[in-house]
Coordinates of C-alpha atoms in Angstrom, one line a residue:
Chain G
M138 CA 2.0 -5.0 -18.5
R139 CA 2.5 -2.0 -15.9
I140 CA 5.0 -2.9 -13.2
G141 CA 5.2 -0.4 -10.0
V142 CA 7.9 -0.7 -7.4
I143 CA 6.9 0.9 -4.7
G144 CA 8.7 1.7 -1.4
L145 CA 6.8 2.5 1.8
G146 CA 8.0 3.6 5.5
N147 CA 9.1 6.5 7.1
P148 CA 12.6 7.6 6.9
L149 CA 12.2 9.8 10.0
Q150 CA 12.1 6.6 12.1
Q151 CA 15.3 5.2 10.7
D152 CA 15.3 1.2 9.6
D153 CA 11.1 2.1 9.1
G154 CA 12.6 4.2 5.9
I155 CA 14.4 1.0 4.3
G156 CA 12.0 0.8 1.9
I157 CA 12.1 4.3 0.7
V158 CA 16.0 4.2 0.7
L159 CA 15.9 1.5 -1.7
V160 CA 13.1 3.6 -3.9
N161 CA 15.8 6.2 -4.2
K162 CA 18.8 4.0 -5.2
L163 CA 16.4 2.1 -7.5
N164 CA 16.1 5.3 -9.4
E165 CA 19.8 5.7 -9.5
R166 CA 19.5 2.5 -11.5
K167 CA 16.8 2.8 -13.7
H168 CA 18.8 1.7 -16.9
L169 CA 18.8 -1.6 -15.7
L170 CA 15.3 -1.9 -15.0
P171 CA 12.7 -3.0 -17.8
S172 CA 11.0 -0.2 -19.4
D173 CA 7.7 -1.3 -18.0
V174 CA 8.9 -0.9 -14.5
E175 CA 7.8 2.6 -12.6
I176 CA 9.3 3.3 -9.2
L177 CA 7.2 5.2 -6.6
D178 CA 8.0 6.7 -3.1
G179 CA 4.4 5.8 -1.3
G180 CA 6.0 7.3 2.0
T181 CA 3.4 6.5 4.9
G182 CA 0.4 6.9 2.2
G183 CA -2.4 5.3 3.8
M184 CA -5.5 5.2 1.6
S185 CA -3.3 7.2 -1.2
L186 CA -1.7 3.9 -1.8
L187 CA -5.3 2.3 -3.1
H188 CA -5.3 5.0 -6.1
L189 CA -1.5 4.4 -6.8
F190 CA -2.1 0.2 -6.6
A191 CA -4.7 0.4 -8.7
R192 CA -2.6 1.7 -11.4
F193 CA -0.6 -1.6 -12.1
D194 CA -1.1 -5.1 -13.2
V195 CA 1.8 -6.0 -10.8
V196 CA 2.8 -4.3 -7.6
F197 CA 6.3 -4.9 -5.9
I198 CA 5.9 -3.2 -2.4
L199 CA 9.3 -2.4 -0.4
D200 CA 8.8 -2.5 2.9
A201 CA 10.4 -3.0 6.5
V202 CA 8.7 -6.1 7.5
N203 CA 9.0 -7.8 11.1
F204 CA 9.5 -11.5 10.7
C205 CA 11.9 -12.3 13.6
R206 CA 15.0 -12.6 11.7
K207 CA 18.3 -11.1 11.6
P208 CA 18.7 -7.6 10.9
A209 CA 18.9 -6.7 7.2
E210 CA 17.3 -9.9 6.0
S211 CA 15.1 -10.2 3.2
R212 CA 12.3 -12.2 2.1
L213 CA 10.1 -12.1 -0.6
C214 CA 6.4 -13.4 -0.3
T215 CA 3.1 -12.9 -2.2
Y216 CA 0.1 -10.8 -0.9
D217 CA -1.7 -14.1 -0.6
E218 CA 0.8 -15.7 1.6
L219 CA 0.8 -12.5 4.1
L220 CA -2.8 -12.8 4.5
S221 CA -2.6 -16.5 5.1
K222 CA -1.1 -15.7 8.5
K223 CA 1.0 -18.9 8.1
T224 CA 4.0 -16.6 8.1
P225 CA 4.7 -14.4 11.3
I226 CA 5.1 -11.0 9.9
T227 CA 4.0 -7.9 11.1
M228 CA 4.8 -4.7 9.1
S229 CA 6.6 -2.0 11.3
T230 CA 5.1 1.4 11.9
H231 CA 2.7 1.8 9.3
E232 CA 1.7 -2.0 10.3
T233 CA -1.8 -1.7 9.8
D234 CA -2.1 0.2 6.8
V235 CA -0.6 -1.7 3.8
L236 CA -2.7 -5.0 4.5
H237 CA -5.9 -2.9 5.3
V238 CA -5.5 -1.1 1.8
L239 CA -4.7 -4.3 0.2
R240 CA -7.6 -5.8 1.8
L241 CA -9.9 -2.8 0.6
A242 CA -8.5 -2.6 -2.8
K243 CA -9.5 -6.5 -2.9
E244 CA -13.0 -5.8 -2.1
L245 CA -13.3 -2.9 -4.5
N246 CA -12.0 -5.2 -7.2
Q247 CA -9.1 -2.4 -7.4
I248 CA -6.4 -5.0 -6.5
P249 CA -3.7 -5.6 -8.9
E250 CA -3.1 -8.9 -10.7
E251 CA -0.3 -9.7 -8.7
V252 CA 1.0 -8.1 -5.6
Y253 CA 4.8 -8.8 -3.9
I254 CA 6.0 -7.8 -1.0
F255 CA 9.8 -7.7 -0.5
G256 CA 10.3 -7.3 3.4
V257 CA 13.6 -6.5 4.9
Q258 CA 13.6 -7.3 8.7
P259 CA 14.4 -3.8 10.8
K260 CA 16.9 -3.6 13.5
T261 CA 15.9 0.0 14.9
I262 CA 12.8 1.9 14.5
S263 CA 13.0 5.2 16.3
P264 CA 13.4 8.7 15.5
G265 CA 16.5 9.4 13.5
M266 CA 17.0 9.9 9.6
H267 CA 19.7 7.1 9.6
L268 CA 19.8 3.3 8.9
S269 CA 21.3 1.4 11.3
R270 CA 24.7 -0.1 10.3
E271 CA 23.7 -3.2 9.4
L272 CA 20.7 -2.1 6.9
Q273 CA 23.3 0.7 5.8
D274 CA 25.9 -1.9 5.0
A275 CA 23.3 -4.3 3.5
V276 CA 21.9 -1.9 1.3
P277 CA 24.0 -2.5 -2.0
S278 CA 23.2 -6.3 -2.1
L279 CA 19.5 -5.6 -1.3
V280 CA 19.3 -3.1 -4.6
E281 CA 20.8 -6.2 -6.6
T282 CA 18.6 -9.0 -5.1
V283 CA 15.5 -6.2 -6.0
V284 CA 16.6 -5.6 -9.4
K285 CA 17.0 -9.2 -10.3
K286 CA 13.6 -10.3 -8.6
I287 CA 12.0 -7.5 -11.1
V288 CA 14.0 -8.2 -13.9
V289 CA 12.5 -11.7 -13.8
L290 CA 9.3 -11.0 -13.0
S291 CA 9.0 -8.5 -16.0
Q292 CA 10.6 -11.0 -18.3
R293 CA 7.7 -14.0 -17.1
K294 CA 5.2 -11.4 -17.5
K295 CA 6.2 -10.8 -20.8
R296 CA 6.1 -14.7 -21.7
Chain U
M219 CA 10.0 21.4 34.8
K220 CA 8.5 19.1 31.7
T221 CA 10.8 16.4 30.8
I222 CA 9.8 14.7 27.3
T223 CA 11.0 11.1 27.0
I224 CA 9.4 9.2 23.8
D225 CA 7.5 6.2 24.7
P226 CA 8.4 3.6 22.2
I227 CA 5.1 1.6 22.6
T228 CA 2.6 4.4 22.1
R229 CA 4.5 6.0 18.9
L230 CA 5.1 2.6 17.5
E231 CA 1.6 1.1 18.1
G232 CA 0.3 5.0 17.7
H233 CA -3.3 4.4 19.0
G234 CA -5.4 6.7 21.0
K235 CA -6.6 5.8 24.6
I236 CA -9.6 6.7 26.7
S237 CA -10.0 6.4 30.1
I238 CA -13.1 6.2 31.5
F239 CA -13.7 6.9 35.5
L240 CA -16.8 5.2 36.9
N241 CA -18.2 6.2 40.5
D242 CA -20.0 4.3 43.2
A243 CA -23.3 4.3 41.2
G244 CA -21.9 3.0 37.6
D245 CA -22.0 6.4 36.3
V246 CA -19.0 8.5 34.6
E247 CA -17.5 10.7 37.1
N248 CA -14.4 11.2 34.5
A249 CA -12.7 10.6 31.0
Y250 CA -9.6 11.4 29.4
L251 CA -8.2 10.7 26.1
Q252 CA -4.8 10.4 25.5
I253 CA -3.2 10.9 21.7
P254 CA 0.1 9.7 20.8
E255 CA 2.4 12.0 19.0
L256 CA 5.4 12.0 17.5
R257 CA 7.0 13.6 20.2
G258 CA 10.6 15.3 20.5
F259 CA 10.4 16.1 17.0
E260 CA 11.9 19.7 17.6
R261 CA 14.9 18.4 19.0
F262 CA 15.2 16.3 15.8
A263 CA 14.8 19.5 13.6
Q264 CA 17.7 21.0 15.1
G265 CA 21.2 21.1 12.8
R266 CA 18.9 20.1 9.7
R267 CA 19.1 22.4 6.7
A268 CA 16.4 25.0 6.4
E269 CA 15.6 24.3 3.2
D270 CA 15.0 20.4 3.7
M271 CA 12.0 21.1 6.2
P272 CA 9.2 20.9 4.2
Q273 CA 10.4 17.6 2.9
I274 CA 11.3 16.4 6.2
T275 CA 8.1 17.5 8.3
S276 CA 5.7 16.0 5.5
R277 CA 7.2 12.7 6.6
I278 CA 5.8 13.3 9.9
C279 CA 2.2 12.2 8.6
G280 CA 1.1 9.9 5.7
V281 CA -2.3 11.4 6.5
C282 CA -1.6 15.3 6.3
P283 CA 1.8 15.4 4.1
V284 CA 0.9 18.7 2.3
A285 CA -0.2 20.5 5.2
H286 CA 3.1 20.0 7.1
H287 CA 4.6 20.5 3.7
F288 CA 3.3 24.2 3.3
A289 CA 3.2 25.2 6.5
S290 CA 6.9 24.7 6.7
T291 CA 7.5 26.2 3.5
K292 CA 5.5 29.2 4.2
A293 CA 7.4 29.3 7.5
L294 CA 10.7 29.5 5.2
D295 CA 9.2 32.3 3.3
A296 CA 9.2 35.0 6.3
A297 CA 12.1 33.0 7.7
F298 CA 13.9 34.2 4.3
H299 CA 12.4 37.1 3.9
V300 CA 10.7 36.2 0.9
D301 CA 7.2 37.0 -1.1
P302 CA 6.8 34.5 -3.5
P303 CA 5.0 35.2 -6.7
S304 CA 1.5 35.2 -7.2
A305 CA 1.1 32.4 -9.5
A306 CA 3.4 30.3 -7.0
K307 CA 0.8 31.3 -4.3
K308 CA -1.8 29.9 -6.6
L309 CA -0.2 27.0 -7.5
R310 CA 0.2 25.8 -3.8
E311 CA -3.2 26.8 -2.9
L312 CA -4.4 25.0 -5.9
L313 CA -2.3 21.6 -4.7
Y314 CA -3.9 22.5 -1.3
C315 CA -7.2 22.1 -2.5
G316 CA -6.4 18.7 -4.0
Y317 CA -5.4 17.7 -0.6
I318 CA -8.6 19.1 1.4
I319 CA -10.5 17.0 -1.8
Y320 CA -9.2 13.5 -0.8
D321 CA -8.8 14.1 2.8
H322 CA -12.3 15.4 3.6
I323 CA -14.0 12.4 1.0
L324 CA -11.8 10.1 2.9
H325 CA -13.0 11.1 6.2
F326 CA -16.8 11.2 5.3
Y327 CA -17.1 8.0 2.9
F328 CA -14.6 5.8 5.3
L329 CA -13.7 7.0 8.7
G330 CA -16.7 9.5 10.1
G331 CA -19.6 8.8 7.6
P332 CA -20.2 5.3 8.5
D333 CA -21.9 6.0 11.6
F334 CA -24.4 7.7 9.8
V335 CA -24.7 6.2 6.6
V336 CA -24.8 2.9 8.3
G337 CA -25.9 3.6 11.4
P338 CA -24.3 4.2 14.9
D339 CA -25.7 1.4 16.3
A340 CA -24.6 -1.3 13.4
P341 CA -22.0 -3.6 14.0
A342 CA -18.4 -2.4 14.0
A343 CA -17.8 -4.7 11.0
K344 CA -20.5 -2.8 8.9
R345 CA -19.2 0.7 10.1
N346 CA -16.7 1.1 7.3
I347 CA -16.2 1.8 3.7
L348 CA -17.6 -1.5 3.0
G349 CA -20.8 -0.8 4.5
V350 CA -21.4 2.7 2.9
L351 CA -21.0 1.2 -0.7
E352 CA -23.7 -1.5 0.3
K353 CA -26.0 0.8 1.4
V354 CA -25.1 3.7 -1.4
G355 CA -24.5 1.1 -3.9
L356 CA -21.2 -0.1 -5.9
D357 CA -21.9 3.1 -8.3
V358 CA -21.5 5.5 -6.3
G359 CA -18.5 3.5 -4.5
K360 CA -16.5 3.9 -7.7
D361 CA -17.3 7.4 -8.0
V362 CA -16.0 7.8 -4.2
I363 CA -12.9 6.3 -5.0
K364 CA -12.6 8.1 -8.4
H365 CA -13.1 11.8 -6.7
R366 CA -10.5 10.8 -4.1
A367 CA -8.1 9.5 -6.9
Y368 CA -8.5 12.9 -8.3
G369 CA -7.5 14.9 -5.6
Q370 CA -4.4 12.5 -5.3
K371 CA -3.6 13.1 -8.4
I372 CA -3.9 16.9 -8.8
T373 CA -1.4 16.8 -5.6
A374 CA 0.7 14.6 -7.4
I375 CA 0.9 16.6 -10.6
L376 CA 1.6 19.8 -8.8
G377 CA 3.5 18.5 -5.9
G378 CA 5.9 16.4 -8.1
K379 CA 5.8 13.3 -6.0
A380 CA 3.0 10.4 -5.4
T381 CA 2.2 11.0 -1.3
H382 CA 4.9 13.5 0.1
P383 CA 5.2 16.7 -2.1
V384 CA 8.5 18.4 -3.0
C385 CA 7.6 21.5 -4.8
G386 CA 7.5 23.9 -1.9
L387 CA 11.0 25.9 -1.8
P388 CA 11.1 29.5 0.2
G389 CA 10.1 32.2 -2.3
G390 CA 8.1 29.7 -4.5
V391 CA 7.4 26.5 -5.6
S392 CA 9.9 24.6 -8.0
K393 CA 7.5 23.5 -10.5
G394 CA 5.5 25.1 -12.8
L395 CA 2.1 24.0 -14.8
S396 CA 1.8 23.2 -18.5
K397 CA -1.5 23.5 -20.5
D398 CA -1.9 19.8 -21.1
E399 CA -1.6 19.7 -17.4
V400 CA -4.4 22.6 -17.0
I401 CA -6.4 20.6 -19.4
E402 CA -6.3 17.5 -17.3
I403 CA -6.5 19.2 -13.7
K404 CA -9.5 21.3 -15.0
D405 CA -11.3 18.2 -16.3
M406 CA -11.0 16.6 -12.8
I407 CA -12.0 19.3 -10.8
V408 CA -15.3 19.9 -12.8
S409 CA -16.1 16.4 -12.1
C410 CA -14.9 17.3 -8.1
V411 CA -17.7 19.6 -8.2
G412 CA -20.3 18.0 -9.1
F413 CA -19.1 15.0 -7.1
A414 CA -18.9 17.4 -3.8
Q415 CA -22.7 18.7 -4.4
F416 CA -23.7 14.9 -4.6
T417 CA -21.8 14.1 -1.1
L418 CA -24.1 16.9 0.5
K419 CA -27.1 15.6 -1.1
V420 CA -26.2 12.2 0.6
F421 CA -25.4 14.0 3.8
D422 CA -29.2 15.8 3.0
D423 CA -31.1 12.3 2.6
V424 CA -29.3 10.4 5.1
V425 CA -28.7 12.7 8.1
L426 CA -30.8 16.0 7.5
S427 CA -33.9 14.4 6.8
N428 CA -33.7 11.6 9.6
K429 CA -35.2 12.8 12.7
K430 CA -33.4 10.6 15.5
Y431 CA -30.3 11.7 14.0
M432 CA -30.5 15.1 14.3
E433 CA -31.9 14.8 17.6
L434 CA -28.5 13.2 18.4
I435 CA -26.9 15.8 16.7
C436 CA -28.5 18.6 18.6
S437 CA -28.4 16.8 22.1
D438 CA -26.4 17.7 25.0
G439 CA -23.6 15.5 25.0
Y440 CA -22.2 15.9 21.6
S441 CA -22.3 19.8 22.2
L442 CA -19.7 22.2 23.3
K443 CA -19.7 26.1 24.1
T444 CA -16.2 26.8 23.1
Y445 CA -14.1 29.8 21.2
N446 CA -13.3 28.6 17.5
M447 CA -10.5 29.4 15.6
G448 CA -9.4 29.2 11.9
L449 CA -7.6 31.2 9.2
V450 CA -9.8 34.0 7.3
D451 CA -9.4 36.3 4.3
K452 CA -9.4 40.2 4.5
H453 CA -13.0 40.0 4.0
N454 CA -12.9 37.3 7.1
K455 CA -13.8 34.4 4.7
M456 CA -12.6 30.9 5.4
N457 CA -9.2 30.1 4.1
F458 CA -7.3 27.0 3.9
Y459 CA -4.2 28.2 2.9
D460 CA -3.4 31.7 3.8
G461 CA -4.5 34.6 5.9
K462 CA -4.6 35.7 9.4
I463 CA -6.1 33.6 12.5
R464 CA -9.0 34.8 13.9
V465 CA -10.6 33.5 16.6
T466 CA -14.3 34.1 18.2
D467 CA -15.9 33.7 20.9
P468 CA -18.6 31.3 22.2
D469 CA -21.6 33.7 21.7
G470 CA -20.2 34.5 18.0
G471 CA -18.5 37.7 18.3
E472 CA -14.8 38.5 17.3
F473 CA -12.3 37.7 20.3
A474 CA -9.1 38.3 18.3
L475 CA -7.6 38.5 14.7
F476 CA -3.6 38.4 14.1
D477 CA -0.7 37.4 12.1
G478 CA 0.8 33.9 12.4
K479 CA 3.9 35.2 13.6
E480 CA 2.1 36.7 16.7
Y481 CA 0.7 33.0 17.8
T482 CA 2.7 33.0 21.3
E483 CA 1.2 35.9 22.3
Y484 CA -2.4 34.2 21.7
I485 CA -1.8 30.9 22.6
G486 CA -0.4 29.1 25.5
E487 CA -0.1 25.4 26.0
H488 CA -1.0 23.5 29.7
V489 CA 0.6 20.3 30.5
E490 CA -1.2 17.9 32.7
D491 CA 1.0 16.1 34.7
W492 CA -1.1 12.5 33.3
T493 CA -0.4 13.0 29.8
Y494 CA 2.3 14.0 27.6
M495 CA 0.0 15.7 25.3
K496 CA 0.0 19.7 25.6
Y497 CA -3.1 21.7 25.9
P498 CA -3.3 25.0 23.9
Y499 CA -5.6 27.4 25.1
L500 CA -6.1 31.2 24.6
K501 CA -3.6 33.2 27.0
K502 CA -6.0 36.1 27.5
I503 CA -8.6 33.9 29.1
G504 CA -6.5 31.5 30.7
W505 CA -6.5 27.6 31.2
H506 CA -9.3 27.2 33.7
G507 CA -9.3 23.0 33.3
L508 CA -11.2 21.0 31.2
H509 CA -14.7 23.1 30.7
D510 CA -16.2 25.0 28.3
G511 CA -17.7 28.4 28.3
K512 CA -16.9 32.1 27.9
N513 CA -14.1 31.8 30.8
S514 CA -12.3 28.9 29.6
G515 CA -9.8 29.3 26.8
I516 CA -10.2 26.3 25.4
Y517 CA -10.7 26.6 21.4
R518 CA -11.8 24.6 18.3
V519 CA -10.4 24.0 15.2
G520 CA -10.9 22.2 11.9
P521 CA -14.2 22.3 9.6
L522 CA -16.4 23.6 12.4
G523 CA -14.2 25.6 14.1
R524 CA -13.1 27.4 10.8
L525 CA -16.8 27.9 9.7
N526 CA -17.4 29.5 13.3
A527 CA -14.5 31.7 13.6
S528 CA -15.3 33.1 9.8
D529 CA -18.0 34.9 8.0
G530 CA -18.7 32.1 5.4
L531 CA -16.8 31.0 2.4
A532 CA -15.7 32.3 -0.7
T533 CA -17.1 30.5 -3.0
P534 CA -20.9 30.8 -4.2
L535 CA -22.2 27.0 -4.0
A536 CA -20.3 26.4 -0.5
E537 CA -21.5 29.7 0.7
K538 CA -25.3 28.9 0.3
E539 CA -24.7 25.7 1.9
Y540 CA -23.0 27.4 4.8
K541 CA -25.9 29.6 5.1
R542 CA -28.2 26.6 5.0
M543 CA -26.2 25.0 7.7
V544 CA -26.4 28.2 10.1
E545 CA -30.4 28.5 9.5
T546 CA -30.6 24.6 10.4
F547 CA -28.8 25.4 13.8
G548 CA -30.8 28.4 14.4
G549 CA -27.7 30.6 14.0
K550 CA -24.4 30.8 14.7
P551 CA -21.9 29.7 16.3
I552 CA -22.9 26.2 16.2
H553 CA -22.0 24.0 19.0
S554 CA -22.7 20.9 18.2
T555 CA -19.6 18.6 17.8
L556 CA -21.2 16.6 15.6
A557 CA -21.9 19.4 13.1
F558 CA -18.1 18.6 12.1
H559 CA -19.3 16.2 9.4
W560 CA -21.6 18.8 7.8
A561 CA -18.9 21.4 7.9
R562 CA -16.5 19.2 6.3
L563 CA -18.5 18.6 3.5
I564 CA -19.2 22.2 3.0
E565 CA -15.3 22.6 3.1
L566 CA -15.2 20.0 0.6
L567 CA -17.3 21.6 -2.2
Y568 CA -15.5 24.8 -1.2
A569 CA -12.3 23.3 -2.4
T570 CA -13.6 22.2 -5.6
E571 CA -14.9 25.2 -6.2
R572 CA -11.8 27.5 -5.2
A573 CA -10.1 24.8 -7.4
K574 CA -12.0 25.5 -10.5
E575 CA -11.3 29.1 -9.8
L576 CA -7.6 28.9 -9.9
I577 CA -7.3 26.4 -12.7
E578 CA -9.2 28.7 -14.7
D579 CA -7.1 31.9 -13.5
P580 CA -4.6 32.2 -17.4
K581 CA -1.7 33.6 -15.0
I582 CA -1.9 29.8 -13.6
T583 CA 0.9 28.8 -16.1
S584 CA 3.0 31.6 -15.3
T585 CA 6.8 30.5 -15.8
H586 CA 7.5 33.0 -13.0
I587 CA 7.0 31.0 -10.0
R588 CA 9.9 31.7 -7.3
N589 CA 11.5 34.8 -6.0
D590 CA 15.2 35.2 -4.7
V591 CA 15.4 34.8 -1.2
G592 CA 17.3 37.0 1.4
A593 CA 19.6 36.1 4.5
P594 CA 17.7 33.5 7.1
S595 CA 16.4 34.5 10.4
E596 CA 13.1 33.5 12.2
G597 CA 9.7 32.6 10.6
V598 CA 6.1 31.5 11.0
G599 CA 3.8 29.5 8.9
V600 CA 0.6 28.8 9.1
V601 CA -1.9 27.0 7.4
E602 CA -5.3 25.2 7.6
A603 CA -5.0 21.3 7.7
A604 CA -7.8 19.2 7.0
R605 CA -8.4 18.9 10.6
G606 CA -7.3 22.4 12.0
T607 CA -4.7 25.2 12.4
L608 CA -1.3 24.2 11.8
I609 CA 1.8 26.2 12.9
H610 CA 5.4 25.7 11.9
H611 CA 7.9 27.9 13.7
Y612 CA 11.7 27.9 12.8
T613 CA 14.4 30.0 14.2
V614 CA 17.3 29.5 11.1
D615 CA 20.9 30.6 11.7
S616 CA 23.1 32.3 9.7
H617 CA 24.4 29.2 7.7
G618 CA 20.8 28.5 6.9
L619 CA 20.6 25.5 9.8
I620 CA 17.6 25.0 12.3
K621 CA 18.2 26.5 15.5
K622 CA 14.9 25.9 16.7
A623 CA 11.9 24.7 15.8
N624 CA 8.0 24.6 17.4
L625 CA 4.8 23.0 15.7
V626 CA 1.3 23.5 17.0
V627 CA -0.5 20.9 15.3
A628 CA -4.0 20.3 14.5
T629 CA -5.5 17.9 16.9
T630 CA -3.1 19.3 19.7
N631 CA -4.9 22.5 18.8
N632 CA -8.3 20.0 19.9
A633 CA -6.9 18.6 22.4
G634 CA -9.4 20.3 25.3
A635 CA -12.3 20.1 23.2
I636 CA -11.6 16.4 22.0
T637 CA -11.4 15.6 25.7
M638 CA -14.2 17.2 26.9
S639 CA -16.6 15.9 24.0
V640 CA -15.6 12.6 24.9
R641 CA -16.0 12.7 28.6
D642 CA -19.7 14.4 27.5
A643 CA -20.4 11.7 25.4
A644 CA -19.5 9.0 28.0
K645 CA -21.5 10.4 30.9
A646 CA -24.3 10.9 28.4
V647 CA -24.3 7.3 27.6
I648 CA -23.1 5.1 30.3
K649 CA -25.3 4.7 33.3
G650 CA -25.3 2.1 35.9
G651 CA -22.2 0.5 34.9
K652 CA -24.1 -0.6 31.8
V653 CA -21.5 -0.5 28.6
D654 CA -21.1 -2.4 25.5
E655 CA -19.6 -1.8 21.8
G656 CA -23.2 0.2 20.8
I657 CA -22.2 2.6 23.6
L658 CA -18.8 2.6 23.0
N659 CA -19.4 3.8 19.5
H660 CA -21.6 6.9 20.9
V661 CA -18.5 7.8 23.0
E662 CA -16.1 7.2 19.7
M663 CA -18.4 9.2 17.5
A664 CA -17.6 12.4 19.9
F665 CA -13.9 12.2 18.9
R666 CA -14.4 10.8 15.6
A667 CA -16.3 14.0 14.6
Y668 CA -12.9 15.7 15.0
D669 CA -11.1 13.5 12.6
P670 CA -8.3 13.4 15.1
C671 CA -5.0 12.3 13.6
F672 CA -2.3 10.2 15.6
G673 CA 0.9 11.9 14.3
C674 CA 2.5 9.4 11.7
A675 CA -0.2 7.0 9.5
T676 CA -2.4 5.5 12.2
H677 CA -5.5 6.0 10.5
T678 CA -6.2 2.4 9.9
L679 CA -8.7 1.3 7.1
P680 CA -11.4 0.2 6.7
G681 CA -13.5 2.0 9.6
G682 CA -11.7 4.0 12.1
M683 CA -8.6 4.4 13.9
P684 CA -6.7 2.1 16.4
M685 CA -8.6 2.8 19.7
V686 CA -8.2 1.2 23.2
V687 CA -10.9 2.3 25.9
N688 CA -10.6 1.5 29.3
I689 CA -13.3 1.6 31.9
Y690 CA -12.3 2.1 35.6
D691 CA -14.6 1.4 38.9
S692 CA -15.1 3.7 41.4
K693 CA -11.9 1.8 43.1
K694 CA -9.9 2.6 39.9
Q695 CA -9.7 -1.1 39.3
L696 CA -10.0 -2.4 35.3
Y697 CA -13.8 -2.9 34.7
R698 CA -13.9 -3.4 31.4
R699 CA -11.6 -2.9 28.6
F700 CA -12.6 -2.5 24.3
S701 CA -9.9 -2.1 21.7
R702 CA -10.5 -1.6 17.9
G703 CA -8.1 -2.0 15.1
V704 CA -5.0 -2.8 17.7
D705 CA -3.4 -6.1 17.4
E706 CA -3.1 -7.3 21.1

């Protein structure tokens, strides 16, 4: 079982880079994660993500997602839930990209068995390399949450 | 006085906007293209550590991170007065070839090619990679994905990261190649050479042997007689990674040949009051409005610009294809905008052949991959991004911090030409106020040929980029509106 934890976003656009910040923090705590987990910085990769996704059985995307909540609130959903449009969700600056790539991956039969998106509500998206205070303060607890979810996912998959 | 403000709407949505103005008869009076950019970057860079710039600038854009990474690294080589060891230059160029391979494949099969493979009049829902796969077969589709992934993998092995490389340092690279990696990369490249040849064959079968397409390609609406620009080596052969900037005139004669650091002597930037976009032009000719011809300083960059500005390609298979293209169009320079597609595939073949030469070079595994840097001052770095000439220019203070940064990006270099191509195509197809989706696509094809990039990862997929077209009547009232790939 190969699990890919892929951070997306642009760290030059403040909170849009939360996925990349989380990936960097996770890399520092790699020892807490199961060995079948690979952590990757997907940036604003667009189509390149298709090839990254194809390498894994399970993909866990970390990204800034606007679901009209308070800044730094997070939420985990599956690809199917995201596509069902039951939830009013827009991904941030690269909004169309990842969903289109996932749709295309599905059409091409290159989609991992399971795709999860861990979205964090951004506050400020404008040029700058620092997170907003709200998101900055939430980083430690967001990292904890992500680690727990990945560990659970990996154990469930091993059963 | 120019005021730069950052417009959050265009920046976030990142879509292009075409405004077409009709006259009383319903024919096209004029058309304008606006491309949103990540503006204010120059100010953003001030005070940052110079050695962070290759990482920071590679984040500007998810479409050409490698081009920004190396334009930046080369600007730092110059600013820190250091010439990288030959192995480092080879590793950089090899990585660069990987980028051209995946980017040019993307354009042909996903973005621009569907117009031809599926057809310019096919419904929008079909004009994408899935439509292409339907036409060429799923096995070919698997090959497309496989070879695009190879290009990506080559850049990841050499660049140290999946999307945004981190290997470039002033004076060299941070990572060499192991013998195992050489074997892995070589196998992928050999396969890519074959795939590039196959793709040119597809272009032959689908486009060149179709009389209707060739008429379209050669028609006046898609022709622009501008100057052309691109990097060339010392034999005036096209080069992506290094060399001098060469400019040829609309008749094909050499107009200028200069070092990147001299770019401000040759390139001026004109500002119009209706757009934030800058229009670069050749200073010695001057800005004379949106016109083509020898008396207008507007030039083209990108695949066709490069092939027009050079005396061909330095690898045998690509050179053969290049000669065939020149012959087909009855000599150089080639002014047909849609010939960008052919030029792009010839460059794809060149990139694979050049990558093969580099990986077969026994010195590529040398461990001498970095030289010591000197005291920093000022530097210019130029590379050929997939979509054209890209210039980074930094002034660095004695603490190694950026004092001033200026970026001239590929799509900006093409701004004048793209605007004219859109206008001319609109004039050719919109008559008597009749506009529909099919006609819109013919206008879109004019700018898609250039593979413009809207700043920050805004290529939407599948099938094109977000775009709004507003058509105004003679009283400047909105008459029709089309949009594609834009959530409204």
